[in-house]
Coordinates of C-alpha atoms in Angstrom, one line a residue:
M368 CA 2.1 17.5 19.9
R369 CA 4.2 20.6 19.1
Q370 CA 4.0 22.1 15.7
I371 CA 6.7 21.2 13.2
K372 CA 9.4 23.9 13.1
I373 CA 10.3 25.1 9.6
T374 CA 14.1 24.9 9.4
K375 CA 16.6 25.7 6.7
G376 CA 17.2 22.0 6.2
L377 CA 13.5 21.2 5.8
L378 CA 13.2 24.0 3.1
I379 CA 16.2 22.5 1.3
V380 CA 14.7 19.1 1.2
L381 CA 11.3 20.5 0.1
I382 CA 12.8 22.5 -2.8
L383 CA 15.0 19.6 -4.0
S384 CA 12.1 17.3 -4.0
L385 CA 10.2 19.5 -6.5
F386 CA 12.7 19.3 -9.4
P387 CA 12.1 15.6 -10.3
L388 CA 8.3 16.3 -10.4
L389 CA 8.3 19.0 -13.1
N390 CA 7.4 16.4 -15.7
L391 CA 4.2 15.6 -13.9
F392 CA 3.0 19.1 -15.1
H393 CA 3.1 17.8 -18.6
S394 CA -0.5 17.3 -19.9
G395 CA -1.7 13.7 -20.2
L396 CA -1.1 10.5 -18.3
P397 CA 2.6 9.4 -18.0
I398 CA 2.7 6.0 -19.8
T399 CA 4.2 3.5 -17.3
H400 CA 3.8 -0.2 -16.6
D401 CA 0.8 0.2 -14.2
G402 CA -0.2 3.9 -14.5
L403 CA -3.2 3.3 -16.8
D404 CA -4.4 0.4 -14.7
H405 CA -4.2 2.4 -11.6
A406 CA -6.2 5.2 -13.1
I407 CA -8.9 2.7 -14.2
R408 CA -9.0 1.1 -10.8
I409 CA -9.3 4.5 -9.1
A410 CA -12.2 5.4 -11.4
S411 CA -14.0 2.2 -10.6
F412 CA -13.2 2.7 -6.9
Y413 CA -14.6 6.3 -7.0
K414 CA -17.8 5.2 -8.8
S415 CA -18.4 2.6 -6.1
L416 CA -17.8 5.2 -3.4
T417 CA -20.3 7.6 -4.9
E418 CA -22.9 4.8 -4.9
G419 CA -22.5 4.5 -1.1
N420 CA -20.0 1.7 -0.7
L421 CA -17.6 3.0 1.9
I422 CA -15.3 0.1 1.3
P423 CA -15.3 -0.6 -2.4
R424 CA -14.5 -4.2 -3.2
W425 CA -16.0 -4.9 -6.6
A426 CA -14.9 -3.3 -9.9
G427 CA -18.1 -3.6 -12.0
E428 CA -16.8 -2.0 -15.3
L429 CA -13.7 -4.2 -15.6
N430 CA -13.3 -7.5 -17.5
W431 CA -15.6 -6.6 -20.4
G432 CA -18.2 -5.5 -17.9
Y433 CA -18.4 -8.9 -16.2
G434 CA -16.8 -7.3 -13.1
H435 CA -13.8 -8.3 -11.1
P436 CA -12.8 -8.5 -7.4
V437 CA -9.5 -6.8 -7.9
L438 CA -10.4 -3.9 -5.5
M439 CA -10.7 -6.4 -2.7
F440 CA -7.0 -7.2 -3.0
L441 CA -5.8 -3.7 -3.9
Y442 CA -4.3 -1.6 -1.2
P443 CA -7.1 1.0 -0.8
L444 CA -5.5 4.2 0.7
P445 CA -4.1 5.5 -2.7
S446 CA -7.5 5.0 -4.2
Y447 CA -9.2 6.9 -1.3
L448 CA -6.7 9.8 -1.7
A449 CA -7.0 10.0 -5.4
S450 CA -10.8 9.8 -5.2
F451 CA -10.7 12.8 -2.9
F452 CA -8.7 14.8 -5.5
H453 CA -11.2 13.8 -8.2
F454 CA -14.1 14.7 -5.9
V455 CA -12.8 18.3 -5.5
G456 CA -12.6 18.7 -9.3
F457 CA -9.5 17.1 -10.8
S458 CA -9.6 14.6 -13.6
F459 CA -8.7 11.0 -12.8
V460 CA -5.3 11.5 -14.6
D461 CA -4.5 14.7 -12.7
S462 CA -5.6 13.1 -9.4
L463 CA -3.2 10.3 -9.9
K464 CA -0.4 12.7 -10.8
I465 CA -1.1 14.9 -7.7
L466 CA -1.0 11.8 -5.6
F467 CA 2.4 10.8 -7.1
G468 CA 3.8 14.2 -6.6
S469 CA 2.6 14.9 -3.0
A470 CA 3.7 11.4 -1.8
F471 CA 7.2 12.0 -3.2
I472 CA 7.5 15.4 -1.5
L473 CA 6.1 14.1 1.8
S474 CA 8.4 11.1 1.8
G475 CA 11.4 13.4 1.9
I476 CA 9.9 15.7 4.5
F477 CA 9.1 12.8 6.9
M478 CA 12.5 11.2 6.4
Y479 CA 14.1 14.6 7.2
L480 CA 11.9 15.1 10.3
W481 CA 12.6 11.6 11.6
L482 CA 16.4 11.9 11.2
R483 CA 16.5 15.5 12.5
K484 CA 14.8 14.2 15.7
F485 CA 18.0 12.4 16.8
L486 CA 20.7 13.6 14.4
N487 CA 21.8 17.1 13.2
D488 CA 20.6 19.1 10.2
K489 CA 23.4 18.1 7.8
A490 CA 22.8 14.4 8.5
A491 CA 19.0 14.7 8.1
I492 CA 19.4 16.5 4.8
I493 CA 21.8 13.8 3.4
G494 CA 19.5 11.0 4.6
A495 CA 16.4 12.6 3.0
V496 CA 18.3 13.3 -0.2
L497 CA 19.5 9.7 -0.4
Y498 CA 15.9 8.6 0.2
L499 CA 14.4 10.8 -2.4
F500 CA 17.0 10.4 -5.1
A501 CA 17.6 6.6 -5.0
P502 CA 17.1 5.4 -8.6
Y503 CA 14.4 3.0 -7.5
R504 CA 12.2 5.9 -6.5
F505 CA 12.1 7.0 -10.1
I506 CA 11.5 3.4 -11.2
D507 CA 8.3 3.5 -9.1
L508 CA 7.4 7.0 -10.3
Y509 CA 8.2 7.1 -14.0
V510 CA 8.8 3.5 -15.1
R511 CA 6.5 1.2 -13.1
G512 CA 3.9 3.8 -12.0
A513 CA 3.6 1.8 -8.8
I514 CA 1.3 4.2 -6.8
G515 CA 0.9 1.9 -3.8
E516 CA 4.6 1.4 -3.3
H517 CA 5.2 5.0 -4.0
V518 CA 2.7 6.2 -1.3
A519 CA 4.1 3.6 1.2
F520 CA 7.5 5.4 1.0
L521 CA 6.1 8.3 2.9
F522 CA 4.8 6.1 5.7
L523 CA 8.1 4.2 6.3
P524 CA 9.8 7.2 8.0
L525 CA 6.5 8.5 9.4
V526 CA 6.0 5.4 11.4
L527 CA 9.5 5.6 12.9
Y528 CA 9.1 9.3 13.5
A529 CA 5.8 8.7 15.4
I530 CA 7.5 5.9 17.5
L531 CA 10.5 8.1 18.2
K532 CA 8.3 11.0 19.4
L533 CA 6.6 8.8 21.9
N534 CA 9.9 7.5 23.1
K535 CA 11.3 11.0 23.5
L536 CA 8.6 11.8 26.1
P537 CA 9.9 12.3 29.6
N538 CA 9.4 9.4 32.0
I539 CA 6.4 10.7 33.8
R540 CA 3.5 8.7 35.3
S541 CA 0.8 10.4 33.3
L542 CA -0.9 8.3 30.5
R543 CA -2.4 11.5 28.9
S544 CA 1.0 12.5 27.5
Y545 CA 1.4 9.2 25.7
Y546 CA -2.1 9.0 24.2
V547 CA -1.7 11.4 21.3
H548 CA 1.5 9.7 20.3
F549 CA -0.2 6.3 20.6
I550 CA -2.8 7.4 18.1
F551 CA -0.1 8.9 15.8
I552 CA 1.7 5.6 15.7
A553 CA -1.5 3.5 15.2
F554 CA -2.8 5.6 12.2
S555 CA 0.7 5.9 10.6
F556 CA 1.2 2.1 10.8
A557 CA -2.4 1.5 9.4
G558 CA -1.5 4.0 6.6
L559 CA 1.5 1.9 5.7
I560 CA -0.5 -1.3 5.5
L561 CA -3.3 0.3 3.5
S562 CA -0.7 1.9 1.1
H563 CA 1.0 -1.4 0.2
N564 CA 0.6 -4.6 2.1
A565 CA 3.7 -6.2 0.6
I566 CA 6.0 -3.3 1.5
S567 CA 4.5 -3.1 5.0
L568 CA 5.3 -6.8 5.4
L569 CA 8.9 -6.2 4.5
F570 CA 9.2 -3.3 6.8
I571 CA 7.6 -4.7 10.0
P572 CA 10.9 -6.5 11.1
F573 CA 12.7 -3.2 11.0
V574 CA 10.0 -1.5 13.0
V575 CA 10.2 -4.2 15.6
F576 CA 14.0 -3.9 15.7
Y577 CA 13.7 -0.1 16.1
I578 CA 11.3 -0.3 19.0
F579 CA 13.7 -2.7 20.8
Y580 CA 16.6 -0.4 20.0
L581 CA 14.8 2.5 21.6
Y582 CA 14.0 0.4 24.6
Y583 CA 17.7 -0.4 24.9
E584 CA 18.2 3.4 25.0
N585 CA 15.6 4.4 27.6
K586 CA 14.8 1.1 29.4
S587 CA 11.1 2.2 29.7
K588 CA 8.7 -0.7 29.9
I589 CA 5.6 1.5 29.6
K590 CA 6.9 3.0 26.4
L591 CA 7.7 -0.5 25.0
I592 CA 4.2 -1.6 25.8
F593 CA 2.7 1.5 24.2
N594 CA 4.8 1.0 21.1
F595 CA 3.6 -2.5 20.5
M596 CA 0.0 -1.8 21.6
S597 CA -0.1 1.1 19.0
L598 CA 1.1 -1.3 16.3
L599 CA -1.6 -3.7 17.3
F600 CA -4.2 -1.0 16.9
G601 CA -2.7 -0.2 13.5
F602 CA -3.3 -3.8 12.5
F603 CA -6.9 -3.5 13.8
L604 CA -7.5 -0.2 12.0
S605 CA -6.5 -1.7 8.7
F606 CA -8.2 -5.1 9.4
F607 CA -11.1 -4.3 7.1
F608 CA -8.6 -4.6 4.2
W609 CA -5.8 -7.0 4.9
F610 CA -7.8 -9.7 6.7
P611 CA -10.4 -10.4 3.9
A612 CA -7.6 -10.0 1.3
F613 CA -5.5 -12.6 3.0
M614 CA -8.3 -15.0 3.8
E615 CA -10.2 -14.8 0.6
G616 CA -7.2 -15.0 -1.7
K617 CA -7.8 -18.8 -1.8
Y618 CA -10.9 -18.1 -4.0
T619 CA -8.7 -16.5 -6.7
L620 CA -6.0 -17.7 -9.2
R621 CA -3.3 -15.9 -7.2
D622 CA -1.3 -19.0 -6.2
I623 CA -1.6 -20.5 -9.7
V624 CA -0.7 -17.3 -11.6
T625 CA 2.2 -16.3 -9.3
E626 CA 3.6 -19.8 -8.8
G627 CA 7.3 -19.7 -9.5
A628 CA 7.2 -16.2 -10.8
Y629 CA 10.0 -15.1 -8.5
L630 CA 12.5 -17.5 -10.1
T631 CA 13.0 -15.2 -13.2
R632 CA 13.0 -11.9 -11.2
F633 CA 16.3 -12.2 -9.3
V634 CA 19.0 -9.6 -9.9
D635 CA 22.8 -9.8 -10.2
V636 CA 25.3 -7.9 -8.1
K637 CA 26.5 -5.8 -11.0
G638 CA 23.0 -4.6 -11.6
L639 CA 22.8 -3.3 -8.0
I640 CA 25.9 -1.2 -8.5
Y641 CA 25.0 0.0 -12.0
S642 CA 22.5 -1.0 -14.6
S643 CA 21.4 1.1 -17.7
W644 CA 18.2 3.0 -17.4
N645 CA 15.3 1.9 -19.6
F646 CA 11.5 1.5 -19.4
G647 CA 11.3 -2.3 -19.8
G648 CA 10.0 -4.8 -17.3
T649 CA 11.7 -7.3 -15.1
G650 CA 15.2 -8.1 -16.3
Q651 CA 15.4 -4.8 -18.1
L652 CA 14.5 -2.1 -15.6
S653 CA 17.4 -0.7 -13.6
V654 CA 17.9 -2.1 -10.1
Q655 CA 20.9 0.1 -9.0
L656 CA 21.1 1.2 -5.4
G657 CA 22.6 4.6 -6.1
I658 CA 26.3 5.6 -6.1
A659 CA 26.2 8.1 -3.3
G660 CA 24.4 5.6 -0.9
I661 CA 26.9 2.8 -1.9
I662 CA 29.9 5.0 -1.2
L663 CA 28.7 6.2 2.2
S664 CA 27.7 2.7 3.2
L665 CA 31.1 1.3 2.3
V666 CA 33.0 4.2 4.0
S667 CA 30.9 3.7 7.2
I668 CA 31.5 -0.1 7.3
I669 CA 35.3 0.2 6.6
F670 CA 35.8 2.9 9.3
L671 CA 33.2 1.5 11.7
N672 CA 35.5 1.5 14.8
K673 CA 36.7 5.1 14.0
I674 CA 33.2 6.4 13.5
F675 CA 31.5 4.9 16.5
K676 CA 32.9 4.9 20.0
K677 CA 32.8 1.8 22.1
N678 CA 29.7 2.7 24.2
D679 CA 27.9 4.7 21.5
K680 CA 24.3 3.3 21.5
Q681 CA 23.7 4.6 18.0
K682 CA 26.3 2.0 16.9
Y683 CA 23.6 -0.7 17.3
L684 CA 21.1 1.3 15.2
F685 CA 23.8 1.4 12.5
L686 CA 24.7 -2.3 12.8
G687 CA 21.0 -3.2 12.6
S688 CA 20.6 -1.1 9.5
V689 CA 23.6 -2.7 7.9
L690 CA 22.3 -6.2 8.7
F691 CA 18.9 -5.3 7.1
L692 CA 20.7 -3.9 4.1
L693 CA 22.8 -7.0 3.6
A694 CA 19.7 -9.3 4.1
S695 CA 17.8 -7.3 1.5
I696 CA 20.6 -7.5 -1.0
I697 CA 21.1 -11.2 -0.4
L698 CA 17.3 -11.9 -0.9
M699 CA 17.5 -10.2 -4.3
L700 CA 20.2 -12.5 -5.6
P701 CA 19.6 -15.9 -7.2
Q702 CA 21.8 -17.5 -4.5
S703 CA 18.9 -16.9 -2.1
N704 CA 16.6 -19.2 -4.1
I705 CA 16.7 -21.9 -1.4
I706 CA 15.3 -19.3 1.1
W707 CA 12.5 -18.4 -1.3
H708 CA 11.8 -22.0 -1.9
Y709 CA 11.3 -22.9 1.8
V710 CA 9.9 -19.5 3.1
T711 CA 6.8 -19.6 0.8
T712 CA 5.5 -16.3 2.1
L713 CA 8.3 -14.6 0.2
Q714 CA 7.0 -16.1 -3.1
K715 CA 3.8 -14.0 -2.7
L716 CA 6.0 -10.9 -3.2
Q717 CA 6.6 -12.1 -6.8
F718 CA 9.6 -9.7 -7.4
P719 CA 12.8 -10.2 -5.3
W720 CA 13.8 -6.7 -6.3
R721 CA 11.0 -5.4 -4.1
F722 CA 13.6 -5.6 -1.4
L723 CA 15.2 -2.5 -3.0
S724 CA 12.7 -0.5 -1.0
I725 CA 14.1 -1.7 2.3
A726 CA 17.7 -1.5 0.9
L727 CA 17.4 2.1 -0.1
F728 CA 15.8 3.0 3.2
C729 CA 18.6 1.4 5.2
M730 CA 21.2 3.0 3.0
S731 CA 19.7 6.4 3.6
L732 CA 19.8 5.8 7.4
I733 CA 23.4 4.5 7.2
G734 CA 24.4 7.6 5.2
A735 CA 22.8 10.0 7.7
L736 CA 24.4 8.3 10.7
T737 CA 27.8 8.4 8.9
I738 CA 27.5 12.1 8.2
Y739 CA 26.4 12.8 11.8
K740 CA 29.5 11.0 13.2
L741 CA 32.1 12.2 10.7
K742 CA 30.9 15.9 10.9
P743 CA 32.1 16.9 7.4
N744 CA 32.3 20.5 6.2
N745 CA 29.6 22.1 4.1
Y746 CA 31.5 21.6 0.9
L747 CA 31.7 17.8 1.3
V748 CA 28.0 17.7 2.2
L749 CA 27.2 19.7 -0.9
A750 CA 29.3 17.4 -3.0
L751 CA 27.4 14.4 -1.6
I752 CA 24.1 16.0 -2.4
F753 CA 25.2 16.6 -6.0
L754 CA 26.6 13.0 -6.2
A755 CA 23.1 11.7 -5.2
I756 CA 21.1 14.0 -7.5
I757 CA 23.1 14.5 -10.7
P758 CA 23.2 10.8 -11.9
T759 CA 19.4 10.6 -11.7
I760 CA 18.5 13.7 -13.7
S761 CA 18.0 11.7 -16.8
Y762 CA 15.5 9.5 -14.9
W763 CA 13.0 12.2 -14.2
H764 CA 10.6 11.6 -17.0
P765 CA 8.3 8.9 -18.3
K766 CA 8.6 7.2 -21.7
E767 CA 5.7 9.2 -23.1
Y768 CA 2.3 10.8 -22.3
K769 CA -1.2 10.1 -23.5
N770 CA -4.2 12.3 -23.2
I771 CA -7.1 10.3 -21.9
P772 CA -10.5 11.8 -21.1
D773 CA -12.4 10.9 -17.9
S774 CA -15.1 9.3 -20.1
F775 CA -12.6 6.5 -21.0
F776 CA -12.3 5.5 -17.4
E777 CA -16.0 5.6 -16.7
N778 CA -16.9 3.1 -19.4
I779 CA -16.5 -0.7 -19.8
Y780 CA -12.9 -1.7 -19.8
R781 CA -11.7 -4.9 -21.5
G782 CA -9.0 -5.9 -19.1
T783 CA -8.8 -6.8 -15.4
T784 CA -5.9 -4.4 -14.6
D785 CA -3.9 -7.3 -13.2
T786 CA -2.3 -10.4 -14.6
G787 CA -5.3 -12.5 -13.7
E788 CA -4.2 -13.3 -10.1
S789 CA -7.3 -11.8 -8.7
S790 CA -9.7 -13.7 -11.0
P791 CA -12.1 -16.1 -9.3
I792 CA -10.9 -19.7 -9.5
W793 CA -14.1 -20.9 -11.1
S794 CA -13.8 -18.5 -14.0
I795 CA -11.5 -18.2 -16.9
R796 CA -8.5 -15.9 -16.3
F797 CA -9.7 -13.2 -18.7
M798 CA -13.1 -12.8 -20.3
E799 CA -12.7 -12.6 -24.1
D800 CA -15.6 -10.5 -25.4
K801 CA -18.3 -8.2 -24.2
P802 CA -21.6 -9.9 -23.4
K803 CA -24.6 -9.4 -25.6
D804 CA -26.4 -7.9 -22.6
V805 CA -26.0 -7.7 -18.9
I806 CA -28.7 -10.3 -18.4
E807 CA -30.0 -13.0 -20.8
V808 CA -32.5 -15.8 -21.1
I809 CA -30.6 -19.0 -21.9
E810 CA -33.5 -21.5 -21.5
G811 CA -37.2 -20.9 -21.8
N812 CA -39.2 -17.7 -22.7
S813 CA -39.2 -14.5 -20.6
K814 CA -39.4 -10.8 -21.0
I815 CA -36.8 -8.7 -19.0
V816 CA -37.1 -5.1 -17.9
K817 CA -33.9 -3.5 -16.4
L818 CA -34.8 -1.3 -13.5
E819 CA -31.5 -0.3 -11.9
R820 CA -27.8 -1.2 -12.3
K821 CA -25.1 -0.1 -9.9
T822 CA -21.7 -1.6 -9.2
T823 CA -23.0 -3.9 -6.5
Y824 CA -26.8 -3.8 -7.1
H825 CA -28.7 -5.0 -10.2
E826 CA -32.5 -5.1 -10.3
Y827 CA -34.8 -6.4 -13.0
V828 CA -38.4 -7.3 -13.5
I829 CA -38.9 -10.6 -15.4
K830 CA -42.2 -11.9 -16.7
S831 CA -41.8 -15.6 -17.4
S832 CA -44.2 -17.8 -19.4
G833 CA -42.8 -21.0 -17.9
K834 CA -39.7 -22.3 -16.2
T835 CA -36.8 -20.2 -17.4
R836 CA -33.1 -20.2 -16.9
I837 CA -31.5 -16.8 -16.6
R838 CA -27.8 -15.8 -16.9
E839 CA -26.7 -12.6 -15.2
N840 CA -23.4 -11.7 -16.9
T841 CA -21.5 -11.0 -13.7
L842 CA -18.6 -13.1 -12.5
Y843 CA -19.3 -14.8 -9.2
F844 CA -17.3 -14.2 -6.2
P845 CA -18.3 -14.9 -2.5
G846 CA -20.8 -12.1 -1.6
W847 CA -23.0 -12.2 -4.7
K848 CA -26.6 -13.2 -3.9
V849 CA -29.8 -13.5 -5.9
Y850 CA -33.2 -12.5 -4.6
D851 CA -36.5 -13.4 -6.3
N852 CA -39.4 -11.3 -5.0
Y853 CA -37.1 -10.4 -2.0
K854 CA -36.4 -14.0 -1.1
L855 CA -33.0 -15.4 -1.4
I856 CA -32.7 -18.2 -4.0
N857 CA -30.1 -20.7 -5.1
F858 CA -28.0 -20.1 -8.2
E859 CA -25.2 -21.8 -10.1
F860 CA -21.8 -20.4 -11.0
Q861 CA -19.7 -23.5 -11.9
D862 CA -21.6 -24.6 -15.1
P863 CA -18.9 -25.4 -17.6
K864 CA -21.0 -23.8 -20.4
N865 CA -21.3 -20.6 -18.3
R866 CA -18.1 -20.7 -16.4
G867 CA -17.9 -18.4 -13.4
L868 CA -21.2 -16.6 -14.4
I869 CA -24.3 -16.4 -12.3
T870 CA -27.2 -18.5 -13.6
F871 CA -30.5 -19.3 -11.9
Y872 CA -34.0 -20.7 -12.6
I873 CA -37.4 -18.9 -12.2
D874 CA -40.9 -20.3 -12.5
E875 CA -43.8 -18.9 -14.5
G876 CA -45.0 -15.5 -13.3
L877 CA -43.8 -12.0 -12.5
H878 CA -40.4 -11.7 -10.7
D879 CA -38.6 -8.9 -9.1
I880 CA -35.0 -10.1 -9.3
I881 CA -32.2 -8.4 -7.4
V882 CA -28.6 -9.5 -7.8
K883 CA -26.6 -8.0 -5.0
F884 CA -23.0 -8.0 -3.8
E885 CA -22.9 -8.1 0.0
D886 CA -20.2 -8.5 2.5
T887 CA -19.5 -12.1 3.7
K888 CA -19.4 -12.9 7.4
L889 CA -15.6 -12.6 7.3
R890 CA -15.7 -9.2 5.7
R891 CA -18.3 -8.0 8.2
L892 CA -16.1 -9.2 11.0
A893 CA -13.1 -7.3 9.6
N894 CA -15.2 -4.2 9.2
W895 CA -16.4 -4.3 12.7
V896 CA -12.9 -4.9 14.1
S897 CA -11.7 -1.7 12.3
L898 CA -14.8 0.3 13.4
F899 CA -14.4 -0.8 17.1
S900 CA -10.8 0.1 16.9
V901 CA -11.7 3.7 15.9
I902 CA -14.4 3.8 18.6
A903 CA -11.9 2.5 21.2
L904 CA -9.4 5.2 20.3
I905 CA -12.1 7.9 20.8
L906 CA -13.5 6.3 24.0
I907 CA -10.2 5.8 25.9
P908 CA -9.7 9.5 26.8
L909 CA -13.5 9.9 27.5
I910 CA -13.3 7.1 30.1
F911 CA -10.3 8.7 31.8
L912 CA -11.9 12.2 31.7
T913 CA -15.0 10.7 33.3
F914 CA -12.9 9.0 35.9
P915 CA -9.9 11.3 36.3
K916 CA -8.4 9.3 39.2
L917 CA -8.5 6.0 37.3
K918 CA -5.1 4.3 37.4
I919 CA -3.4 1.5 35.5
G920 CA -0.7 0.2 37.8
K921 CA 1.3 3.2 39.0
Y922 CA 0.3 5.3 36.0
Q923 CA -2.6 7.8 36.1
W924 CA -4.3 9.8 33.4

């Protein structure tokens, strides 16, 4: 692929994206709804990584030290990225802030690059500015502290940019020219899924629409096939995360805790146009779309026939974006309750206002297409940029900051960092106190020596004077196993008196006890699918280089 050309428009977008981030340079952690929880999760994730777990799934320090499977259901890419920043020397707090800042900047850059690929510089700048300065972006950054959703915003335009680059290739019969772009799409799409599974689910219909729109433009079946095959590989690359998270959610309180939660999280139309800024939760936080985006969208719809000529193919991209925008708005309103009631998958999103992410993306695209067709002068473009930015200046800061040392994140934490939806179904929602010890004798008489305790590996030597019952104060979740002198033994985890905790019996004698968290068959399958996908992407060019005359249909490497 050719190198990215540094244009004046790209520099403008880059510079503008820096101003809302100045408050990240303030010392301390920005106090947001989820910021502290994310820092704690990242610290637990990092510890598990350093212990050799390439895919951290268990948070051993959470829930008063009883542990918690929250990492299994938490989009892992932000944690991997923040762990890298911590590894090179930054504190957990600074690593989180670096991730927030870099994701914000890159989201604007990728939006600009995608739009610039098929529109002009002015339109790409407007689209990127609308995307960066939509009020909801600062809700994620400074109010909610939603790192996963925030990182996902950089992948929304990146996926489309990758798809467009493949579709801009000349119609030649060489597969080699498609391969690099195929990988680009696959990893970009996997990045979106690993950043935030809910946002990726909302965005997939638009990706599919965009692929068919490009097919309508170029009529190339091979490109259509490559597009969908690359998305399929993206699914497989991220399989290690989303498949176990989806399949093993039945072992948690997810459906109980989130049941009916969406009913109180709808928004009203007035709030979408304007709602006062504050740092409260649902029902208080602002859900406004942004005045500049609303004006451009209304202008474009009113003057649709004047803006687009009859045979203008971009008209269909515009109309598709408008339909997605309207659908997103409708699904945020209480009038759509009947849809949420029958389409139960939507209920797992919990917050109808999550559709703001798709709405602001579509408004940015609509605004860019409108500017491209209207060709306004520089003064009007500058006025629109100011209209998008100025109303948001007061949003560029958190409620407060708190200085928290790394030692806080490395110790036992009382909470679970979620609302209990990831708690195992056979445990209580939240543990209420720290255990007396990590392992206890609850029946009989034994002496215990603790040998080693890592996140997913606990080893003890127990000398028992008779039949003894042991409680290992770890919450059970599928994958935990108990070995006695290296032999797998049975254990209990549904005893009402020791609800959700691992208990087991040992006979008289000396016992080397290992309590270990392993991957289930389902997780191993998911891991192998992702690994084979990476291997396949490496082997494909090697096969064709080994057999240079190998053909697929009329296409040759």
